[in-house]
Coordinates of C-alpha atoms in Angstrom, one line a residue:
M1409 CA -42.9 -7.9 35.6
I1410 CA -44.8 -8.3 31.7
K1411 CA -41.7 -5.8 30.7
H1412 CA -39.3 -7.2 32.5
S1413 CA -40.1 -10.9 30.9
A1414 CA -40.2 -9.8 27.6
I1415 CA -37.1 -8.2 27.7
V1416 CA -35.9 -12.2 29.2
V1417 CA -37.8 -13.7 25.9
A1418 CA -36.3 -11.9 23.7
A1419 CA -32.5 -12.0 25.1
L1420 CA -33.2 -15.4 24.9
F1421 CA -34.7 -15.6 21.2
A1422 CA -31.9 -13.1 20.4
A1423 CA -29.2 -15.9 21.6
A1424 CA -30.8 -18.8 19.6
P1425 CA -29.1 -18.0 16.2
A1426 CA -25.6 -17.8 18.0
A1427 CA -26.0 -21.0 19.9
H1428 CA -27.2 -22.8 16.6
A1429 CA -24.3 -21.4 15.0
Q1430 CA -21.6 -22.9 17.8
S1431 CA -23.2 -26.1 17.6
S1432 CA -23.6 -26.7 13.4
Y1433 CA -20.2 -25.0 13.3
P1434 CA -19.0 -25.8 11.0
E1435 CA -21.2 -25.5 7.9
R1436 CA -18.8 -24.4 5.6
P1437 CA -15.4 -24.6 3.9
I1438 CA -12.8 -22.5 6.4
R1439 CA -10.3 -21.0 5.4
M1440 CA -6.3 -20.9 6.1
I1441 CA -4.1 -18.2 6.1
V1442 CA -0.3 -18.5 5.9
P1443 CA 1.5 -15.9 5.7
F1444 CA 4.6 -17.1 3.5
A1445 CA 4.5 -18.2 -0.1
P1446 CA 3.8 -21.6 -1.5
G1447 CA 5.9 -24.2 -0.2
G1448 CA 8.0 -22.9 2.8
G1449 CA 7.4 -24.5 6.1
S1450 CA 4.2 -22.5 6.8
D1451 CA 2.8 -23.8 3.7
I1452 CA 4.3 -27.4 4.2
S1453 CA 3.0 -27.5 8.3
A1454 CA -0.6 -25.8 6.5
R1455 CA -1.4 -28.3 3.7
T1456 CA 0.2 -31.9 5.2
M1457 CA -2.3 -31.9 7.9
T1458 CA -5.7 -29.5 5.8
D1459 CA -7.3 -32.7 3.8
A1460 CA -7.4 -34.7 7.5
F1461 CA -8.2 -32.2 9.5
G1462 CA -11.2 -30.7 7.4
A1463 CA -12.4 -34.6 6.6
A1464 CA -12.7 -35.1 10.9
L1465 CA -14.0 -31.2 10.9
G1466 CA -16.5 -32.5 8.3
T1467 CA -15.8 -29.1 5.8
T1468 CA -13.1 -28.7 3.8
I1469 CA -9.9 -26.4 4.9
V1470 CA -8.5 -24.1 2.4
V1471 CA -5.1 -23.5 2.3
D1472 CA -5.0 -19.2 1.7
N1473 CA -1.2 -17.5 0.9
R1474 CA -0.4 -14.6 1.8
P1475 CA 2.5 -13.5 1.8
G1476 CA 4.5 -10.8 2.3
A1477 CA 6.9 -8.0 5.1
G1478 CA 7.9 -10.7 7.1
S1479 CA 4.8 -12.2 7.8
T1480 CA 2.7 -9.4 9.5
L1481 CA 0.3 -8.8 5.9
G1482 CA -1.5 -12.1 6.5
A1483 CA -1.3 -12.0 10.4
D1484 CA -3.4 -8.9 10.2
I1485 CA -5.7 -10.3 7.7
A1486 CA -6.6 -12.8 10.0
S1487 CA -6.9 -10.7 13.1
K1488 CA -9.2 -8.5 11.0
A1489 CA -11.4 -12.1 9.6
S1490 CA -14.9 -11.8 11.3
P1491 CA -14.5 -13.4 14.2
D1492 CA -16.8 -16.8 13.0
G1493 CA -14.3 -19.6 13.8
Y1494 CA -14.4 -19.5 9.2
T1495 CA -10.9 -17.8 9.3
L1496 CA -8.2 -20.0 10.9
F1497 CA -4.6 -18.5 10.5
L1498 CA -1.5 -20.5 10.9
G1499 CA 1.4 -18.4 12.5
N1500 CA 4.5 -19.7 13.2
I1501 CA 7.6 -18.4 15.5
S1502 CA 7.9 -15.4 13.9
L1503 CA 4.6 -13.9 15.6
A1504 CA 7.4 -13.9 18.4
F1505 CA 10.3 -12.2 16.4
N1506 CA 7.7 -9.1 14.8
A1507 CA 6.4 -7.8 17.6
A1508 CA 10.3 -6.6 18.8
L1509 CA 11.5 -6.2 15.6
Y1510 CA 9.0 -3.7 14.3
K1511 CA 8.2 -0.4 15.8
K1512 CA 4.8 -0.2 14.9
L1513 CA 2.4 -3.1 13.9
P1514 CA -0.9 -3.2 12.9
F1515 CA -2.0 -6.0 15.2
N1516 CA -1.0 -7.7 18.7
A1517 CA -0.9 -10.9 18.7
I1518 CA -1.1 -11.7 22.1
R1519 CA -4.7 -9.5 22.5
D1520 CA -5.7 -10.3 19.0
F1521 CA -5.7 -13.3 17.8
A1522 CA -7.0 -17.0 20.0
P1523 CA -4.3 -19.2 20.0
I1524 CA -6.1 -23.1 19.1
S1525 CA -3.2 -25.2 19.5
L1526 CA 0.5 -26.1 18.5
V1527 CA 1.2 -27.6 15.6
T1528 CA 4.8 -28.6 14.4
E1529 CA 8.3 -27.5 15.4
Q1530 CA 10.7 -27.8 13.2
P1531 CA 14.5 -28.3 14.4
N1532 CA 17.6 -26.6 13.0
I1533 CA 20.9 -27.3 12.8
I1534 CA 24.2 -25.6 12.4
V1535 CA 26.3 -26.3 9.8
T1536 CA 29.5 -25.3 8.0
H1537 CA 31.2 -25.8 5.3
P1538 CA 33.6 -29.1 4.9
S1539 CA 36.7 -26.7 4.3
L1540 CA 36.6 -25.1 7.0
P1541 CA 39.0 -26.6 9.8
A1542 CA 36.6 -27.0 12.7
R1543 CA 35.4 -30.4 13.0
N1544 CA 32.8 -30.5 15.7
F1545 CA 30.6 -27.7 17.7
Q1546 CA 33.8 -27.3 20.6
E1547 CA 36.2 -26.5 17.5
F1548 CA 34.2 -24.0 16.0
I1549 CA 33.3 -22.2 19.1
A1550 CA 36.8 -22.1 19.5
L1551 CA 38.1 -20.9 16.4
A1552 CA 35.7 -18.1 16.4
K1553 CA 37.0 -16.9 19.8
K1554 CA 40.7 -17.2 17.8
Q1555 CA 39.3 -15.1 15.1
P1556 CA 36.8 -13.0 16.3
G1557 CA 35.6 -10.7 13.8
K1558 CA 36.5 -13.2 10.4
L1559 CA 34.2 -15.6 10.1
T1560 CA 31.1 -15.1 8.8
Y1561 CA 27.3 -16.8 9.1
G1562 CA 24.4 -16.7 6.9
S1563 CA 20.8 -15.7 7.4
A1564 CA 17.3 -16.3 5.8
G1565 CA 17.4 -13.0 5.8
L1566 CA 18.0 -9.3 8.9
G1567 CA 15.4 -10.1 11.7
S1568 CA 14.8 -14.0 10.9
G1569 CA 14.7 -16.9 12.6
T1570 CA 18.2 -17.1 11.9
H1571 CA 19.5 -14.4 12.4
L1572 CA 18.1 -13.7 15.8
A1573 CA 19.4 -17.4 17.1
M1574 CA 22.8 -17.3 16.0
E1575 CA 23.3 -13.7 17.8
M1576 CA 21.3 -15.4 20.7
L1577 CA 24.2 -18.3 20.4
M1578 CA 26.9 -15.6 19.9
M1579 CA 25.8 -13.9 23.0
S1580 CA 26.0 -16.9 24.8
Q1581 CA 29.5 -17.2 23.8
D1582 CA 30.8 -14.3 23.9
I1583 CA 32.5 -14.6 20.0
Q1584 CA 32.1 -12.5 17.0
L1585 CA 30.8 -13.4 14.4
I1586 CA 30.2 -11.4 10.4
H1587 CA 26.5 -11.8 9.9
V1588 CA 25.4 -11.8 5.3
P1589 CA 21.4 -12.0 5.1
Y1590 CA 20.3 -13.4 2.3
K1591 CA 16.8 -13.5 0.6
G1592 CA 15.5 -16.8 2.0
T1593 CA 16.5 -20.1 3.5
G1594 CA 17.5 -21.7 0.0
P1595 CA 20.1 -18.7 -1.1
A1596 CA 21.8 -19.1 2.5
V1597 CA 22.5 -22.9 1.7
T1598 CA 23.9 -22.5 -1.7
A1599 CA 25.6 -19.4 -0.7
L1600 CA 27.4 -22.4 2.4
L1601 CA 27.3 -24.8 -0.6
G1602 CA 29.9 -22.4 -2.3
N1603 CA 31.7 -22.0 0.6
E1604 CA 30.8 -18.1 0.6
T1605 CA 30.3 -18.5 3.8
N1606 CA 31.7 -20.6 6.8
A1607 CA 28.2 -21.1 8.7
F1608 CA 24.6 -21.7 8.2
M1609 CA 21.9 -22.6 11.5
S1610 CA 19.4 -24.2 8.6
T1611 CA 16.1 -25.3 8.9
F1612 CA 16.2 -29.3 8.9
A1613 CA 14.7 -29.9 6.3
S1614 CA 16.9 -27.9 4.0
A1615 CA 20.1 -28.7 4.9
L1616 CA 19.6 -32.8 5.6
P1617 CA 19.9 -34.3 1.7
H1618 CA 23.4 -31.9 1.7
V1619 CA 24.5 -33.1 5.9
K1620 CA 24.2 -37.0 4.3
S1621 CA 25.6 -36.7 1.4
G1622 CA 29.1 -35.2 2.6
R1623 CA 28.9 -31.5 0.7
L1624 CA 27.9 -29.7 4.2
R1625 CA 28.9 -30.7 8.1
G1626 CA 26.8 -31.3 10.8
I1627 CA 27.8 -29.5 13.9
A1628 CA 25.0 -29.1 16.4
V1629 CA 21.2 -30.1 16.8
T1630 CA 19.5 -26.7 18.2
T1631 CA 16.5 -28.3 20.0
R1632 CA 16.5 -30.2 23.5
S1633 CA 17.2 -33.8 21.6
R1634 CA 18.8 -35.5 19.1
S1635 CA 17.3 -35.7 14.9
N1636 CA 16.4 -39.2 14.7
A1637 CA 17.6 -38.6 11.1
L1638 CA 21.0 -37.7 12.2
P1639 CA 21.1 -39.1 15.6
E1640 CA 24.9 -38.8 15.6
V1641 CA 25.1 -34.9 15.3
P1642 CA 25.0 -33.4 19.2
T1643 CA 22.3 -31.2 20.1
V1644 CA 24.2 -27.4 21.2
Q1645 CA 23.3 -28.2 24.8
E1646 CA 25.1 -31.6 24.7
S1647 CA 28.2 -29.4 23.3
G1648 CA 28.7 -27.7 26.1
V1649 CA 25.8 -24.9 25.9
P1650 CA 23.3 -25.2 29.0
G1651 CA 20.0 -23.9 28.0
F1652 CA 20.3 -23.1 24.9
E1653 CA 17.4 -23.9 22.7
Y1654 CA 16.1 -23.2 20.0
A1655 CA 13.5 -24.8 16.9
T1656 CA 11.1 -23.1 14.2
W1657 CA 7.3 -23.9 15.7
Y1658 CA 3.5 -23.4 14.0
G1659 CA 0.6 -23.2 15.9
I1660 CA -3.0 -22.9 14.7
L1661 CA -5.2 -19.0 16.1
T1662 CA -8.4 -17.1 15.4
Q1663 CA -9.8 -14.0 15.9
A1664 CA -9.7 -13.5 20.1
A1665 CA -13.1 -12.9 19.6
V1666 CA -14.3 -16.2 18.7
A1667 CA -16.4 -18.2 20.3
K1668 CA -15.1 -19.9 22.7
P1669 CA -17.1 -23.4 22.0
I1670 CA -15.8 -23.4 18.8
V1671 CA -12.2 -23.1 20.3
E1672 CA -12.8 -26.0 21.9
K1673 CA -14.4 -28.0 19.8
L1674 CA -11.3 -27.0 16.9
N1675 CA -8.5 -27.9 19.1
K1676 CA -9.9 -31.0 20.4
T1677 CA -10.1 -31.7 16.4
I1678 CA -6.7 -30.8 16.0
V1679 CA -5.1 -32.6 18.6
A1680 CA -6.5 -35.4 17.3
V1681 CA -5.2 -36.1 14.1
M1682 CA -2.1 -34.3 14.9
S1683 CA -2.0 -37.2 17.3
T1684 CA -2.1 -40.0 14.9
P1685 CA 0.7 -42.5 13.9
E1686 CA 0.6 -41.7 10.0
M1687 CA -0.3 -37.8 10.6
K1688 CA 3.8 -38.4 12.7
E1689 CA 5.3 -40.2 10.0
R1690 CA 3.8 -37.7 7.0
Y1691 CA 5.4 -34.7 9.3
E1692 CA 8.6 -36.7 10.6
R1693 CA 9.0 -37.3 6.3
Q1694 CA 10.0 -33.3 5.9
G1695 CA 11.6 -33.0 9.3
M1696 CA 9.7 -32.1 11.7
D1697 CA 7.6 -33.4 14.6
A1698 CA 3.5 -32.9 16.0
T1699 CA 3.6 -31.2 18.7
P1700 CA -0.3 -30.3 19.5
S1701 CA -1.1 -28.6 22.6
S1702 CA -3.8 -27.5 24.8
S1703 CA -5.4 -23.6 24.2
A1704 CA -3.5 -22.5 27.0
D1705 CA -0.5 -23.9 26.3
F1706 CA -0.3 -22.5 23.0
V1707 CA -1.0 -19.0 25.2
K1708 CA 1.9 -19.8 27.5
H1709 CA 4.3 -20.9 24.7
L1710 CA 3.3 -17.1 22.5
R1711 CA 3.3 -15.1 25.5
A1712 CA 7.3 -17.2 26.8
E1713 CA 8.3 -16.4 22.9
T1714 CA 7.4 -12.9 22.5
D1715 CA 9.6 -12.9 25.7
K1716 CA 12.5 -14.4 25.0
W1717 CA 13.4 -13.0 21.6
A1718 CA 12.5 -9.3 22.8
K1719 CA 15.3 -9.7 25.0
V1720 CA 17.4 -11.5 22.1
V1721 CA 16.7 -8.3 20.5
R1722 CA 17.2 -5.4 22.4
D1723 CA 20.4 -7.4 24.3
A1724 CA 22.1 -7.5 20.5
K1725 CA 20.8 -3.9 19.8
I1726 CA 19.0 -5.3 16.2
P1727 CA 17.2 -2.1 15.2
Q1728 CA 13.3 -2.2 14.7
Q1729 CA 12.1 -1.6 11.2

Protein backbone atom coordinates (compact mmCIF):
# COMPACT_ATOMS: atom_id res chain seq x y z
CA MET A 1 0.00 0.00 0.00
CA ILE A 2 2.83 2.36 0.93
CA LYS A 3 4.64 1.51 -2.31
CA HIS A 4 1.49 2.16 -4.35
CA SER A 5 0.97 5.55 -2.67
CA ALA A 6 4.57 6.51 -3.38
CA ILE A 7 4.09 5.74 -7.07
CA VAL A 8 0.94 7.86 -7.23
CA VAL A 9 2.65 10.80 -5.49
CA ALA A 10 5.64 10.52 -7.83
CA ALA A 11 3.35 10.56 -10.86
CA LEU A 12 1.58 13.66 -9.58
CA PHE A 13 4.86 15.49 -9.03
CA ALA A 14 6.04 14.49 -12.52
CA ALA A 15 2.86 15.85 -14.07
CA ALA A 16 3.04 19.15 -12.18
CA PRO A 17 5.68 20.84 -14.39
CA ALA A 18 3.76 19.95 -17.55
CA ALA A 19 0.52 21.26 -16.09
CA HIS A 20 2.25 24.49 -15.04
CA ALA A 21 3.79 24.91 -18.50
CA GLN A 22 0.38 24.59 -20.12
CA SER A 23 -1.36 27.00 -17.73
CA SER A 24 1.37 29.64 -18.01
CA TYR A 25 1.81 29.25 -21.79
CA PRO A 26 3.26 31.17 -23.51
CA GLU A 27 6.32 32.20 -21.51
CA ARG A 28 8.59 33.15 -24.40
CA PRO A 29 8.36 34.24 -28.08
CA ILE A 30 6.71 31.87 -30.54
CA ARG A 31 8.23 31.03 -33.91
CA MET A 32 5.92 30.81 -36.93
CA ILE A 33 7.50 28.98 -39.86
CA VAL A 34 6.36 30.19 -43.29
CA PRO A 35 7.45 27.77 -46.06
CA PHE A 36 7.72 30.46 -48.74
CA ALA A 37 9.87 33.52 -49.37
CA PRO A 38 8.93 36.96 -47.98
CA GLY A 39 6.32 38.86 -49.96
CA GLY A 40 4.18 35.95 -51.14
CA GLY A 41 0.63 35.08 -50.14
CA SER A 42 1.67 32.86 -47.22
CA ASP A 43 4.06 35.48 -45.89
CA ILE A 44 1.45 38.23 -46.17
CA SER A 45 -1.16 36.03 -44.53
CA ALA A 46 1.18 35.42 -41.58
CA ARG A 47 2.62 38.90 -41.09
CA THR A 48 -0.75 40.65 -41.31
CA MET A 49 -1.92 38.99 -38.12
CA THR A 50 1.21 38.19 -36.08
CA ASP A 51 1.35 41.47 -34.13
CA ALA A 52 -2.27 41.23 -33.00
CA PHE A 53 -1.99 37.47 -32.41
CA GLY A 54 1.13 37.91 -30.30
CA ALA A 55 -0.36 40.78 -28.32
CA ALA A 56 -3.46 38.72 -27.53
CA LEU A 57 -1.24 35.90 -26.26
CA GLY A 58 1.02 38.27 -24.34
CA THR A 59 4.13 37.41 -26.32
CA THR A 60 5.88 38.01 -29.66
CA ILE A 61 5.34 35.97 -32.83
CA VAL A 62 8.50 35.76 -34.93
CA VAL A 63 8.05 34.85 -38.61
CA ASP A 64 10.70 32.44 -39.87
CA ASN A 65 10.69 32.10 -43.67
CA ARG A 66 11.92 28.67 -44.80
CA PRO A 67 11.26 28.47 -48.57
CA GLY A 68 12.21 25.55 -50.76
CA ALA A 69 11.07 22.28 -52.35
CA GLY A 70 7.51 23.42 -52.99
CA SER A 71 6.97 24.30 -49.31
CA THR A 72 8.00 20.80 -48.14
CA LEU A 73 11.25 22.06 -46.59
CA GLY A 74 9.49 24.38 -44.16
CA ALA A 75 6.78 21.82 -43.45
CA ASP A 76 9.39 19.19 -42.60
CA ILE A 77 11.21 21.54 -40.22
CA ALA A 78 7.94 22.46 -38.52
CA SER A 79 6.75 18.87 -38.19
CA LYS A 80 9.97 17.85 -36.42
CA ALA A 81 10.16 20.82 -34.02
CA SER A 82 9.78 20.29 -30.29
CA PRO A 83 6.05 19.79 -29.53
CA ASP A 84 5.90 22.46 -26.85
CA GLY A 85 3.69 25.00 -28.62
CA TYR A 86 6.54 27.38 -29.44
CA THR A 87 6.81 26.48 -33.14
CA LEU A 88 3.78 27.11 -35.34
CA PHE A 89 3.45 26.50 -39.07
CA LEU A 90 1.63 28.67 -41.60
CA GLY A 91 0.48 25.99 -44.01
CA ASN A 92 -1.55 26.43 -47.14
CA ILE A 93 -3.23 24.42 -49.87
CA SER A 94 0.15 23.00 -50.92
CA LEU A 95 -0.12 20.63 -47.93
CA ALA A 96 -2.96 18.92 -49.81
CA PHE A 97 -1.22 19.05 -53.21
CA ASN A 98 2.13 17.74 -52.08
CA ALA A 99 0.74 14.53 -50.63
CA ALA A 100 -0.20 13.53 -54.19
CA LEU A 101 2.64 15.19 -56.10
CA TYR A 102 5.60 13.68 -54.26
CA LYS A 103 6.38 9.96 -54.18
CA LYS A 104 7.91 10.25 -50.74
CA LEU A 105 7.67 13.07 -48.22
CA PRO A 106 9.62 13.27 -44.95
CA PHE A 107 6.37 14.08 -43.11
CA ASN A 108 2.67 13.26 -43.23
CA ALA A 109 0.45 16.34 -43.03
CA ILE A 110 -2.48 14.42 -41.55
CA ARG A 111 -0.45 12.42 -39.02
CA ASP A 112 2.30 14.85 -37.98
CA PHE A 113 0.38 18.12 -37.59
CA ALA A 114 -2.37 19.38 -35.30
CA PRO A 115 -4.43 21.90 -37.30
CA ILE A 116 -5.25 24.90 -35.08
CA SER A 117 -7.35 27.18 -37.28
CA LEU A 118 -7.83 28.26 -40.84
CA VAL A 119 -6.78 31.88 -41.22
CA THR A 120 -7.50 33.27 -44.67
CA GLU A 121 -8.67 32.38 -48.13
CA GLN A 122 -7.61 34.04 -51.36
CA PRO A 123 -9.81 33.67 -54.44
CA ASN A 124 -8.38 33.16 -57.89
CA ILE A 125 -9.59 34.74 -61.08
CA ILE A 126 -9.33 33.49 -64.65
CA VAL A 127 -7.83 36.29 -66.71
CA THR A 128 -7.17 36.50 -70.42
CA HIS A 129 -5.31 38.87 -72.69
CA PRO A 130 -7.70 41.50 -74.13
CA SER A 131 -6.73 40.52 -77.67
CA LEU A 132 -8.28 37.07 -77.25
CA PRO A 133 -11.67 36.98 -79.04
CA ALA A 134 -13.52 35.68 -75.99
CA ARG A 135 -15.17 38.32 -73.86
CA ASN A 136 -16.50 36.02 -71.13
CA PHE A 137 -16.06 32.56 -69.67
CA GLN A 138 -18.59 30.85 -71.94
CA GLU A 139 -16.94 32.28 -75.04
CA PHE A 140 -13.53 31.19 -73.76
CA ILE A 141 -14.71 27.58 -73.33
CA ALA A 142 -16.37 27.66 -76.77
CA LEU A 143 -13.15 28.96 -78.35
CA ALA A 144 -11.11 26.25 -76.62
CA LYS A 145 -13.46 23.57 -77.94
CA LYS A 146 -13.29 25.04 -81.43
CA GLN A 147 -9.47 25.11 -81.35
CA PRO A 148 -8.42 22.06 -79.27
CA GLY A 149 -4.78 22.10 -78.19
CA LYS A 150 -4.09 25.59 -79.54
CA LEU A 151 -4.87 27.98 -76.68
CA THR A 152 -2.27 28.31 -73.94
CA TYR A 153 -2.45 28.97 -70.23
CA GLY A 154 0.29 29.97 -67.84
CA SER A 155 0.81 28.71 -64.31
CA ALA A 156 3.02 29.47 -61.33
CA GLY A 157 4.83 26.19 -61.94
CA LEU A 158 4.34 22.48 -62.50
CA GLY A 159 2.20 21.12 -59.68
CA SER A 160 1.22 24.57 -58.41
CA GLY A 161 -2.36 25.40 -57.53
CA THR A 162 -2.74 27.45 -60.69
CA HIS A 163 -1.71 24.37 -62.67
CA LEU A 164 -3.86 21.79 -60.87
CA ALA A 165 -6.96 23.99 -60.77
CA MET A 166 -6.77 24.56 -64.53
CA GLU A 167 -6.38 20.82 -65.06
CA MET A 168 -9.53 20.33 -62.99
CA LEU A 169 -11.37 22.91 -65.09
CA MET A 170 -10.21 21.37 -68.38
CA MET A 171 -11.39 17.92 -67.32
CA SER A 172 -14.78 19.28 -66.27
CA GLN A 173 -15.27 21.01 -69.63
CA ASP A 174 -13.56 18.42 -71.85
CA ILE A 175 -11.16 20.97 -73.32
CA GLN A 176 -7.43 20.81 -73.95
CA LEU A 177 -5.15 23.81 -73.42
CA ILE A 178 -1.37 23.89 -73.63
CA HIS A 179 0.27 24.32 -70.23
CA VAL A 180 3.12 26.84 -69.97
CA PRO A 181 4.67 26.71 -66.47
CA TYR A 182 6.55 29.71 -65.06
CA LYS A 183 8.60 30.19 -61.90
CA GLY A 184 5.94 31.89 -59.85
CA THR A 185 2.80 33.97 -60.21
CA GLY A 186 4.66 37.17 -61.08
CA PRO A 187 6.34 35.78 -64.22
CA ALA A 188 3.07 34.13 -65.30
CA VAL A 189 1.22 37.45 -65.04
CA THR A 190 4.01 39.23 -66.92
CA ALA A 191 3.84 36.64 -69.70
CA LEU A 192 0.09 37.11 -70.07
CA LEU A 193 0.46 40.90 -70.13
CA GLY A 194 2.96 40.41 -72.96
CA ASN A 195 0.49 38.17 -74.83
CA GLU A 196 2.85 35.20 -74.56
CA THR A 197 -0.04 33.09 -73.24
CA ASN A 198 -3.80 33.31 -73.60
CA ALA A 199 -5.02 32.78 -70.04
CA PHE A 200 -3.99 32.39 -66.41
CA MET A 201 -5.90 31.41 -63.25
CA SER A 202 -4.19 34.07 -61.19
CA THR A 203 -4.33 34.81 -57.51
CA PHE A 204 -6.74 37.68 -57.08
CA ALA A 205 -4.28 40.13 -55.58
CA SER A 206 -1.81 39.71 -58.46
CA ALA A 207 -4.40 40.19 -61.21
CA LEU A 208 -6.63 42.87 -59.67
CA PRO A 209 -4.69 46.02 -60.69
CA HIS A 210 -4.29 44.78 -64.27
CA VAL A 211 -7.99 43.92 -64.59
CA LYS A 212 -8.96 47.34 -63.25
CA SER A 213 -6.58 49.05 -65.69
CA GLY A 214 -7.93 47.05 -68.64
CA ARG A 215 -4.60 45.37 -69.41
CA LEU A 216 -6.14 41.99 -68.57
CA ARG A 217 -9.72 40.77 -68.81
CA GLY A 218 -11.27 38.99 -65.84
CA ILE A 219 -13.74 36.37 -67.05
CA ALA A 220 -14.55 34.31 -63.94
CA VAL A 221 -13.85 34.10 -60.21
CA THR A 222 -13.08 30.60 -58.89
CA THR A 223 -14.74 30.82 -55.47
CA ARG A 224 -18.41 30.23 -54.56
CA SER A 225 -19.20 33.94 -54.35
CA ARG A 226 -18.27 36.97 -56.40
CA SER A 227 -15.55 39.26 -55.13
CA ASN A 228 -16.46 42.62 -53.63
CA ALA A 229 -13.43 44.05 -55.41
CA LEU A 230 -14.78 43.03 -58.86
CA PRO A 231 -18.50 42.40 -58.35
CA GLU A 232 -19.17 42.49 -62.09
CA VAL A 233 -17.09 39.36 -62.73
CA PRO A 234 -19.21 36.18 -62.35
CA THR A 235 -18.06 32.99 -60.70
CA VAL A 236 -17.13 29.85 -62.63
CA GLN A 237 -20.19 28.17 -61.11
CA GLU A 238 -22.47 30.96 -62.32
CA SER A 239 -20.91 30.63 -65.76
CA GLY A 240 -22.04 27.05 -66.21
CA VAL A 241 -19.73 24.77 -64.20
CA PRO A 242 -21.71 23.54 -61.16
CA GLY A 243 -19.62 22.63 -58.15
CA PHE A 244 -16.36 24.13 -59.41
CA GLU A 245 -14.49 25.82 -56.61
CA TYR A 246 -10.87 26.73 -56.05
CA ALA A 247 -9.28 29.06 -53.53
CA THR A 248 -5.86 29.29 -51.96
CA TRP A 249 -6.36 28.76 -48.24
CA TYR A 250 -3.97 29.37 -45.37
CA GLY A 251 -4.05 27.95 -41.86
CA ILE A 252 -1.97 27.65 -38.71
CA LEU A 253 -0.84 24.25 -37.47
CA THR A 254 1.50 22.86 -34.86
CA GLN A 255 2.99 19.47 -34.05
CA ALA A 256 0.55 16.62 -33.44
CA ALA A 257 1.99 15.94 -29.97
CA VAL A 258 1.38 19.45 -28.61
CA ALA A 259 -0.81 19.36 -25.50
CA LYS A 260 -4.51 19.82 -26.22
CA PRO A 261 -4.95 22.77 -23.79
CA ILE A 262 -2.27 24.69 -25.71
CA VAL A 263 -3.92 23.94 -29.07
CA GLU A 264 -7.27 25.05 -27.64
CA LYS A 265 -5.79 28.30 -26.30
CA LEU A 266 -4.16 29.05 -29.65
CA ASN A 267 -7.40 28.34 -31.51
CA LYS A 268 -9.47 30.55 -29.21
CA THR A 269 -6.98 33.39 -29.59
CA ILE A 270 -6.70 33.13 -33.38
CA VAL A 271 -10.47 33.05 -33.85
CA ALA A 272 -10.88 36.13 -31.63
CA VAL A 273 -8.14 38.08 -33.43
CA MET A 274 -9.28 37.12 -36.94
CA SER A 275 -12.93 37.93 -36.22
CA THR A 276 -12.37 41.63 -35.52
CA PRO A 277 -13.59 44.14 -38.14
CA GLU A 278 -10.11 45.70 -38.25
CA MET A 279 -8.42 42.42 -39.13
CA LYS A 280 -11.04 41.52 -41.73
CA GLU A 281 -10.52 44.91 -43.37
CA ARG A 282 -6.73 44.50 -43.39
CA TYR A 283 -7.02 41.22 -45.26
CA GLU A 284 -9.68 42.50 -47.67
CA ARG A 285 -7.31 45.28 -48.75
CA GLN A 286 -4.90 42.55 -49.81
CA GLY A 287 -7.47 40.50 -51.72
CA MET A 288 -7.99 37.94 -48.95
CA ASP A 289 -10.89 36.90 -46.74
CA ALA A 290 -10.45 36.16 -43.03
CA THR A 291 -11.75 32.62 -42.45
CA PRO A 292 -11.04 31.52 -38.83
CA SER A 293 -12.34 28.08 -37.90
CA SER A 294 -12.44 25.45 -35.19
CA SER A 295 -9.61 22.93 -35.06
CA ALA A 296 -12.06 20.14 -35.92
CA ASP A 297 -13.27 21.97 -39.02
CA PHE A 298 -9.69 22.56 -40.15
CA VAL A 299 -8.96 18.83 -39.77
CA LYS A 300 -11.98 17.98 -41.93
CA HIS A 301 -10.98 20.61 -44.48
CA LEU A 302 -7.41 19.32 -44.77
CA ARG A 303 -8.58 15.73 -45.23
CA ALA A 304 -11.17 16.71 -47.84
CA GLU A 305 -8.70 18.86 -49.77
CA THR A 306 -6.08 16.10 -49.70
CA ASP A 307 -8.56 13.61 -51.18
CA LYS A 308 -9.84 16.11 -53.74
CA TRP A 309 -6.45 17.03 -55.17
CA ALA A 310 -5.16 13.45 -55.11
CA LYS A 311 -7.99 12.61 -57.51
CA VAL A 312 -7.17 15.58 -59.74
CA VAL A 313 -3.50 14.55 -59.92
CA ARG A 314 -4.47 10.96 -60.77
CA ASP A 315 -7.12 11.85 -63.33
CA ALA A 316 -4.91 14.45 -65.03
CA LYS A 317 -2.03 11.93 -65.07
CA ILE A 318 0.40 14.43 -63.57
CA PRO A 319 3.68 12.57 -62.88
CA GLN A 320 4.87 12.38 -59.29
CA GLN A 321 8.15 14.02 -58.38
